[in-house]
PDB file of C-alpha atoms and ligand atoms in Angstrom:
ATOM      1  CA  MET T   1    -179.036  29.125  26.645  1.00 93.00           C
ATOM      2  CA  PHE T   2    -178.732  28.774  30.438  1.00 97.00           C
ATOM      3  CA  SER T   3    -175.045  29.885  31.319  1.00 98.00           C
ATOM      4  CA  GLN T   4    -173.614  29.188  34.833  1.00 98.00           C
ATOM      5  CA  TYR T   5    -173.089  31.952  37.716  1.00 98.00           C
ATOM      6  CA  SER T   6    -169.829  33.802  36.935  1.00 98.00           C
ATOM      7  CA  LEU T   7    -167.660  33.401  39.966  1.00 97.00           C
ATOM      8  CA  PRO T   8    -166.141  36.867  40.692  1.00 96.00           C
ATOM      9  CA  TYR T   9    -163.514  35.511  42.539  1.00 97.00           C
ATOM     10  CA  ASP T  10    -160.410  33.059  41.851  1.00 98.00           C
ATOM     11  CA  PHE T  11    -160.734  29.440  43.027  1.00 98.00           C
ATOM     12  CA  GLY T  12    -158.217  29.496  45.867  1.00 98.00           C
ATOM     13  CA  LYS T  13    -160.114  32.913  47.208  1.00 98.00           C
ATOM     14  CA  LEU T  14    -162.148  30.702  49.869  1.00 98.00           C
ATOM     15  CA  GLU T  15    -159.201  28.710  51.448  1.00 98.00           C
ATOM     16  CA  PRO T  16    -158.485  26.973  53.994  1.00 98.00           C
ATOM     17  CA  HIS T  17    -162.422  26.484  54.269  1.00 98.00           C
ATOM     18  CA  ILE T  18    -162.878  25.602  50.893  1.00 98.00           C
ATOM     19  CA  ASP T  19    -159.839  24.792  49.293  1.00 98.00           C
ATOM     20  CA  LYS T  20    -158.981  25.394  45.471  1.00 98.00           C
ATOM     21  CA  LEU T  21    -159.077  22.168  43.890  1.00 98.00           C
ATOM     22  CA  THR T  22    -162.562  21.287  44.963  1.00 98.00           C
ATOM     23  CA  MET T  23    -164.001  24.638  43.919  1.00 98.00           C
ATOM     24  CA  GLU T  24    -162.483  24.630  40.492  1.00 98.00           C
ATOM     25  CA  THR T  25    -163.270  21.089  39.807  1.00 98.00           C
ATOM     26  CA  HIS T  26    -166.705  22.054  41.111  1.00 98.00           C
ATOM     27  CA  TYR T  27    -167.459  24.494  39.023  1.00 98.00           C
ATOM     28  CA  THR T  28    -165.538  23.906  36.034  1.00 98.00           C
ATOM     29  CA  LYS T  29    -166.437  20.226  35.766  1.00 98.00           C
ATOM     30  CA  HIS T  30    -169.714  19.228  37.547  1.00 98.00           C
ATOM     31  CA  HIS T  31    -171.415  22.639  37.611  1.00 98.00           C
ATOM     32  CA  ALA T  32    -170.334  22.649  33.474  1.00 98.00           C
ATOM     33  CA  GLY T  33    -171.422  19.480  33.549  1.00 98.00           C
ATOM     34  CA  TYR T  34    -175.350  20.180  34.586  1.00 98.00           C
ATOM     35  CA  THR T  35    -175.318  23.300  32.597  1.00 98.00           C
ATOM     36  CA  ASN T  36    -174.483  22.063  28.875  1.00 98.00           C
ATOM     37  CA  ASN T  37    -176.010  18.480  29.849  1.00 98.00           C
ATOM     38  CA  LEU T  38    -179.398  21.049  30.856  1.00 98.00           C
ATOM     39  CA  ASN T  39    -179.005  22.993  27.521  1.00 98.00           C
ATOM     40  CA  ALA T  40    -178.877  19.789  25.305  1.00 97.00           C
ATOM     41  CA  ALA T  41    -181.906  18.475  26.499  1.00 97.00           C
ATOM     42  CA  VAL T  42    -184.237  21.686  26.441  1.00 96.00           C
ATOM     43  CA  GLU T  43    -182.547  21.658  22.960  1.00 96.00           C
ATOM     44  CA  LYS T  44    -184.734  18.385  22.370  1.00 95.00           C
ATOM     45  CA  ASP T  45    -188.177  19.986  23.169  1.00 94.00           C
ATOM     46  CA  SER T  46    -189.481  23.280  22.220  1.00 92.00           C
ATOM     47  CA  SER T  47    -191.585  23.190  24.616  1.00 92.00           C
ATOM     48  CA  LEU T  48    -189.222  24.133  27.187  1.00 94.00           C
ATOM     49  CA  ALA T  49    -188.050  27.197  24.677  1.00 88.00           C
ATOM     50  CA  ASN T  50    -188.067  30.511  26.533  1.00 91.00           C
ATOM     51  CA  LYS T  51    -188.937  29.329  30.051  1.00 97.00           C
ATOM     52  CA  SER T  52    -187.197  30.199  32.733  1.00 98.00           C
ATOM     53  CA  ILE T  53    -185.195  27.278  34.990  1.00 98.00           C
ATOM     54  CA  GLU T  54    -187.761  28.267  37.855  1.00 97.00           C
ATOM     55  CA  GLN T  55    -190.756  27.831  35.311  1.00 97.00           C
ATOM     56  CA  ILE T  56    -189.243  24.511  33.873  1.00 98.00           C
ATOM     57  CA  LEU T  57    -188.426  22.820  37.807  1.00 98.00           C
ATOM     58  CA  GLY T  58    -192.000  23.854  38.918  1.00 97.00           C
ATOM     59  CA  ASN T  59    -193.591  22.031  35.728  1.00 97.00           C
ATOM     60  CA  LEU T  60    -191.499  18.821  34.901  1.00 97.00           C
ATOM     61  CA  ASP T  61    -194.640  16.809  34.388  1.00 96.00           C
ATOM     62  CA  SER T  62    -195.541  18.925  31.293  1.00 95.00           C
ATOM     63  CA  ILE T  63    -192.169  16.871  29.791  1.00 96.00           C
ATOM     64  CA  SER T  64    -193.835  13.784  28.237  1.00 94.00           C
ATOM     65  CA  ASP T  65    -190.865  11.927  27.378  1.00 96.00           C
ATOM     66  CA  THR T  66    -190.073  10.179  30.681  1.00 97.00           C
ATOM     67  CA  ASN T  67    -186.197   9.954  29.736  1.00 97.00           C
ATOM     68  CA  LEU T  68    -185.653  13.737  28.853  1.00 98.00           C
ATOM     69  CA  ARG T  69    -187.957  14.713  32.476  1.00 98.00           C
ATOM     70  CA  THR T  70    -185.321  12.704  34.178  1.00 98.00           C
ATOM     71  CA  ALA T  71    -182.705  14.676  31.939  1.00 98.00           C
ATOM     72  CA  VAL T  72    -184.341  17.682  33.195  1.00 98.00           C
ATOM     73  CA  ARG T  73    -184.505  16.759  36.728  1.00 98.00           C
ATOM     74  CA  ASN T  74    -181.135  16.373  37.261  1.00 98.00           C
ATOM     75  CA  ASN T  75    -179.279  18.534  35.178  1.00 98.00           C
ATOM     76  CA  GLY T  76    -181.625  21.253  35.529  1.00 98.00           C
ATOM     77  CA  GLY T  77    -181.466  20.694  39.356  1.00 98.00           C
ATOM     78  CA  GLY T  78    -177.812  20.372  39.124  1.00 98.00           C
ATOM     79  CA  PHE T  79    -177.750  23.659  37.134  1.00 98.00           C
ATOM     80  CA  TYR T  80    -180.015  25.530  39.604  1.00 98.00           C
ATOM     81  CA  ASN T  81    -179.192  24.515  42.522  1.00 98.00           C
ATOM     82  CA  HIS T  82    -175.147  25.445  41.797  1.00 98.00           C
ATOM     83  CA  ASN T  83    -175.929  29.031  40.780  1.00 98.00           C
ATOM     84  CA  LEU T  84    -177.489  29.134  43.842  1.00 98.00           C
ATOM     85  CA  TYR T  85    -174.220  27.753  46.059  1.00 98.00           C
ATOM     86  CA  PHE T  86    -172.040  29.671  43.775  1.00 98.00           C
ATOM     87  CA  SER T  87    -173.378  32.864  44.236  1.00 98.00           C
ATOM     88  CA  THR T  88    -173.953  32.690  47.903  1.00 98.00           C
ATOM     89  CA  ILE T  89    -170.658  31.786  49.001  1.00 98.00           C
ATOM     90  CA  ALA T  90    -167.629  34.299  48.689  1.00 98.00           C
ATOM     91  CA  PRO T  91    -164.667  35.703  50.477  1.00 97.00           C
ATOM     92  CA  ASN T  92    -164.942  38.399  52.510  1.00 93.00           C
ATOM     93  CA  GLY T  93    -168.800  38.532  52.426  1.00 96.00           C
ATOM     94  CA  ALA T  94    -171.405  39.403  55.089  1.00 97.00           C
ATOM     95  CA  LYS T  95    -170.519  37.219  58.110  1.00 96.00           C
ATOM     96  CA  LYS T  96    -174.354  38.274  59.622  1.00 98.00           C
ATOM     97  CA  PRO T  97    -177.702  38.465  58.220  1.00 98.00           C
ATOM     98  CA  THR T  98    -179.396  42.240  57.954  1.00 98.00           C
ATOM     99  CA  GLY T  99    -182.861  43.719  57.674  1.00 97.00           C
ATOM    100  CA  LYS T 100    -185.834  41.746  56.594  1.00 97.00           C
ATOM    101  CA  LEU T 101    -183.440  38.463  56.754  1.00 98.00           C
ATOM    102  CA  ASP T 102    -182.304  38.942  60.262  1.00 98.00           C
ATOM    103  CA  GLU T 103    -185.842  39.761  61.385  1.00 98.00           C
ATOM    104  CA  SER T 104    -187.258  36.766  59.696  1.00 98.00           C
ATOM    105  CA  ILE T 105    -184.503  34.811  61.023  1.00 98.00           C
ATOM    106  CA  LYS T 106    -185.605  35.427  64.704  1.00 98.00           C
ATOM    107  CA  LYS T 107    -189.328  34.725  64.112  1.00 98.00           C
ATOM    108  CA  ASP T 108    -188.995  31.905  62.467  1.00 98.00           C
ATOM    109  CA  PHE T 109    -185.980  30.022  64.226  1.00 98.00           C
ATOM    110  CA  GLY T 110    -185.493  32.295  67.573  1.00 98.00           C
ATOM    111  CA  SER T 111    -181.506  32.794  66.361  1.00 98.00           C
ATOM    112  CA  LEU T 112    -178.956  32.670  63.364  1.00 98.00           C
ATOM    113  CA  GLU T 113    -177.682  29.731  65.793  1.00 98.00           C
ATOM    114  CA  SER T 114    -180.414  27.925  65.581  1.00 98.00           C
ATOM    115  CA  LEU T 115    -180.469  28.199  61.936  1.00 98.00           C
ATOM    116  CA  LYS T 116    -177.653  26.745  61.579  1.00 98.00           C
ATOM    117  CA  ASP T 117    -178.267  24.325  63.540  1.00 98.00           C
ATOM    118  CA  ALA T 118    -181.735  23.242  61.931  1.00 98.00           C
ATOM    119  CA  MET T 119    -179.727  23.440  58.520  1.00 98.00           C
ATOM    120  CA  SER T 120    -176.555  21.338  59.559  1.00 98.00           C
ATOM    121  CA  LYS T 121    -178.937  18.728  61.101  1.00 98.00           C
ATOM    122  CA  ALA T 122    -180.479  18.471  57.466  1.00 98.00           C
ATOM    123  CA  ALA T 123    -177.520  18.628  55.581  1.00 98.00           C
ATOM    124  CA  LEU T 124    -175.852  15.327  58.047  1.00 98.00           C
ATOM    125  CA  SER T 125    -178.970  13.320  57.986  1.00 97.00           C
ATOM    126  CA  ARG T 126    -179.151  13.284  54.180  1.00 97.00           C
ATOM    127  CA  PHE T 127    -178.228   9.590  53.336  1.00 95.00           C
ATOM    128  CA  GLY T 128    -175.805   9.631  49.936  1.00 96.00           C
ATOM    129  CA  SER T 129    -175.934  12.409  47.769  1.00 98.00           C
ATOM    130  CA  GLY T 130    -178.342  15.929  47.860  1.00 98.00           C
ATOM    131  CA  TRP T 131    -179.117  19.070  49.790  1.00 98.00           C
ATOM    132  CA  ALA T 132    -180.018  20.948  52.832  1.00 98.00           C
ATOM    133  CA  PHE T 133    -181.946  24.196  51.830  1.00 98.00           C
ATOM    134  CA  LEU T 134    -183.283  27.260  53.353  1.00 98.00           C
ATOM    135  CA  SER T 135    -186.148  28.452  51.652  1.00 98.00           C
ATOM    136  CA  VAL T 136    -189.137  31.117  51.790  1.00 98.00           C
ATOM    137  CA  ASN T 137    -192.238  29.718  51.667  1.00 96.00           C
ATOM    138  CA  LYS T 138    -195.489  31.380  50.196  1.00 95.00           C
ATOM    139  CA  ASP T 139    -196.200  32.665  53.461  1.00 95.00           C
ATOM    140  CA  GLY T 140    -193.149  34.564  53.939  1.00 96.00           C
ATOM    141  CA  LYS T 141    -191.922  31.884  56.459  1.00 98.00           C
ATOM    142  CA  LEU T 142    -188.297  30.434  56.300  1.00 98.00           C
ATOM    143  CA  THR T 143    -188.348  26.655  56.584  1.00 98.00           C
ATOM    144  CA  VAL T 144    -185.265  23.954  56.128  1.00 98.00           C
ATOM    145  CA  ALA T 145    -185.639  20.930  54.543  1.00 98.00           C
ATOM    146  CA  SER T 146    -182.673  18.084  52.510  1.00 98.00           C
ATOM    147  CA  TYR T 147    -183.359  16.770  49.479  1.00 98.00           C
ATOM    148  CA  PRO T 148    -181.808  13.798  47.335  1.00 98.00           C
ATOM    149  CA  ASN T 149    -179.714  14.089  43.966  1.00 98.00           C
ATOM    150  CA  GLN T 150    -180.272  17.413  42.604  1.00 98.00           C
ATOM    151  CA  ASP T 151    -183.628  17.699  43.637  1.00 98.00           C
ATOM    152  CA  ASN T 152    -185.170  21.236  45.162  1.00 98.00           C
ATOM    153  CA  PRO T 153    -187.927  22.851  46.464  1.00 98.00           C
ATOM    154  CA  LEU T 154    -188.891  24.041  43.193  1.00 98.00           C
ATOM    155  CA  MET T 155    -190.177  20.687  42.235  1.00 98.00           C
ATOM    156  CA  ASP T 156    -192.613  20.355  44.732  1.00 96.00           C
ATOM    157  CA  LYS T 157    -195.047  23.144  43.446  1.00 91.00           C
ATOM    158  CA  LYS T 158    -195.720  24.639  47.191  1.00 94.00           C
ATOM    159  CA  GLY T 159    -194.417  27.773  46.156  1.00 93.00           C
ATOM    160  CA  ASP T 160    -191.046  27.497  48.601  1.00 97.00           C
ATOM    161  CA  LYS T 161    -188.063  29.510  46.846  1.00 97.00           C
ATOM    162  CA  PRO T 162    -184.665  28.427  48.051  1.00 98.00           C
ATOM    163  CA  ILE T 163    -182.484  31.020  48.949  1.00 98.00           C
ATOM    164  CA  LEU T 164    -179.464  29.452  50.428  1.00 98.00           C
ATOM    165  CA  GLY T 165    -178.037  25.538  49.621  1.00 98.00           C
ATOM    166  CA  ILE T 166    -175.107  22.912  51.274  1.00 98.00           C
ATOM    167  CA  ASP T 167    -174.117  21.069  48.897  1.00 98.00           C
ATOM    168  CA  VAL T 168    -173.489  17.523  50.504  1.00 98.00           C
ATOM    169  CA  TRP T 169    -172.372  15.884  47.205  1.00 98.00           C
ATOM    170  CA  GLU T 170    -168.737  14.127  48.877  1.00 97.00           C
ATOM    171  CA  HIS T 171    -167.742  16.330  45.166  1.00 97.00           C
ATOM    172  CA  ALA T 172    -168.265  19.334  47.272  1.00 98.00           C
ATOM    173  CA  TYR T 173    -166.250  18.093  49.804  1.00 98.00           C
ATOM    174  CA  TYR T 174    -163.883  15.139  49.965  1.00 97.00           C
ATOM    175  CA  LEU T 175    -160.307  16.025  48.285  1.00 97.00           C
ATOM    176  CA  LYS T 176    -159.962  17.894  51.825  1.00 97.00           C
ATOM    177  CA  TYR T 177    -162.518  16.860  54.100  1.00 98.00           C
ATOM    178  CA  LYS T 178    -162.294  12.985  52.678  1.00 97.00           C
ATOM    179  CA  ASN T 179    -165.328  10.941  55.315  1.00 96.00           C
ATOM    180  CA  LEU T 180    -166.055  14.398  57.579  1.00 97.00           C
ATOM    181  CA  ARG T 181    -169.119  15.810  55.712  1.00 97.00           C
ATOM    182  CA  GLY T 182    -169.902  17.647  59.683  1.00 98.00           C
ATOM    183  CA  ASP T 183    -166.168  19.446  58.980  1.00 98.00           C
ATOM    184  CA  TYR T 184    -167.134  20.309  55.768  1.00 98.00           C
ATOM    185  CA  VAL T 185    -170.859  21.770  56.618  1.00 98.00           C
ATOM    186  CA  LYS T 186    -169.046  23.468  59.360  1.00 98.00           C
ATOM    187  CA  ALA T 187    -166.538  25.556  57.106  1.00 98.00           C
ATOM    188  CA  PHE T 188    -169.188  26.534  54.404  1.00 98.00           C
ATOM    189  CA  TRP T 189    -170.929  28.380  57.680  1.00 98.00           C
ATOM    190  CA  ASP T 190    -167.684  30.563  57.331  1.00 98.00           C
ATOM    191  CA  VAL T 191    -168.105  31.160  53.660  1.00 98.00           C
ATOM    192  CA  VAL T 192    -172.107  32.377  53.181  1.00 98.00           C
ATOM    193  CA  ASP T 193    -172.222  35.554  51.984  1.00 98.00           C
ATOM    194  CA  TRP T 194    -175.463  36.690  54.146  1.00 98.00           C
ATOM    195  CA  ASP T 195    -175.473  40.035  52.032  1.00 98.00           C
ATOM    196  CA  ALA T 196    -176.265  37.406  49.094  1.00 98.00           C
ATOM    197  CA  VAL T 197    -178.656  35.280  51.009  1.00 98.00           C
ATOM    198  CA  GLY T 198    -180.682  38.938  52.004  1.00 98.00           C
ATOM    199  CA  ALA T 199    -181.101  39.698  48.208  1.00 98.00           C
ATOM    200  CA  LEU T 200    -182.619  36.371  47.534  1.00 98.00           C
ATOM    201  CA  PHE T 201    -184.520  36.858  50.446  1.00 97.00           C
ATOM    202  CA  ASN T 202    -185.655  40.065  49.247  1.00 95.00           C
ATOM    203  CA  LYS T 203    -186.560  39.358  45.880  1.00 91.00           C
ATOM    204  CA  LYS T 204    -188.518  35.992  46.968  1.00 71.00           C
TER     205      LYS T 204
HETATM  206 MN1  MN3 J 301    -172.247  20.080  43.516  1.00 94.11          MN
END
């Protein structure tokens, strides 16, 4: 059974950057839905039992039933991506990366501002629903890329591991920001917890 990342703060705590109703709906409806649907899908294929979500998303081809494969791709992606999202945003999180993550950002992007620009561009240029991810590739280099729907770098099987993701589905921002995705992306940077991102980087 896969379970949602347990949010350690109240839904309203990210205001004014991300509003309470958006957080509550996103977590209790969208993320919960992906999680429940993933669990239901996994029960239908015994070869998926006891596998980690990373193993499942990195081996979607092994699911022979095409409908089931699509269900696992969409809901497993949704489950994983939202666990990443909710575990790397927080009220009063670390405002800047430190240590090895800080060094790598400077080496691979020049500065934190350049990294934010690259990721914001990826988020804004995604047509329709999807994500922008910061990942560590197999050589330890940081890379930015955008993906449609609930896809993510694990599905490419290149060894990229996501450590931060901006959800640019409209459900992530429409109640407060309406069509202004750019304003939401700017506000997202105010709630990133760089210590949480750094912990994922150090685990890579
Ligand atoms: Mn979402």
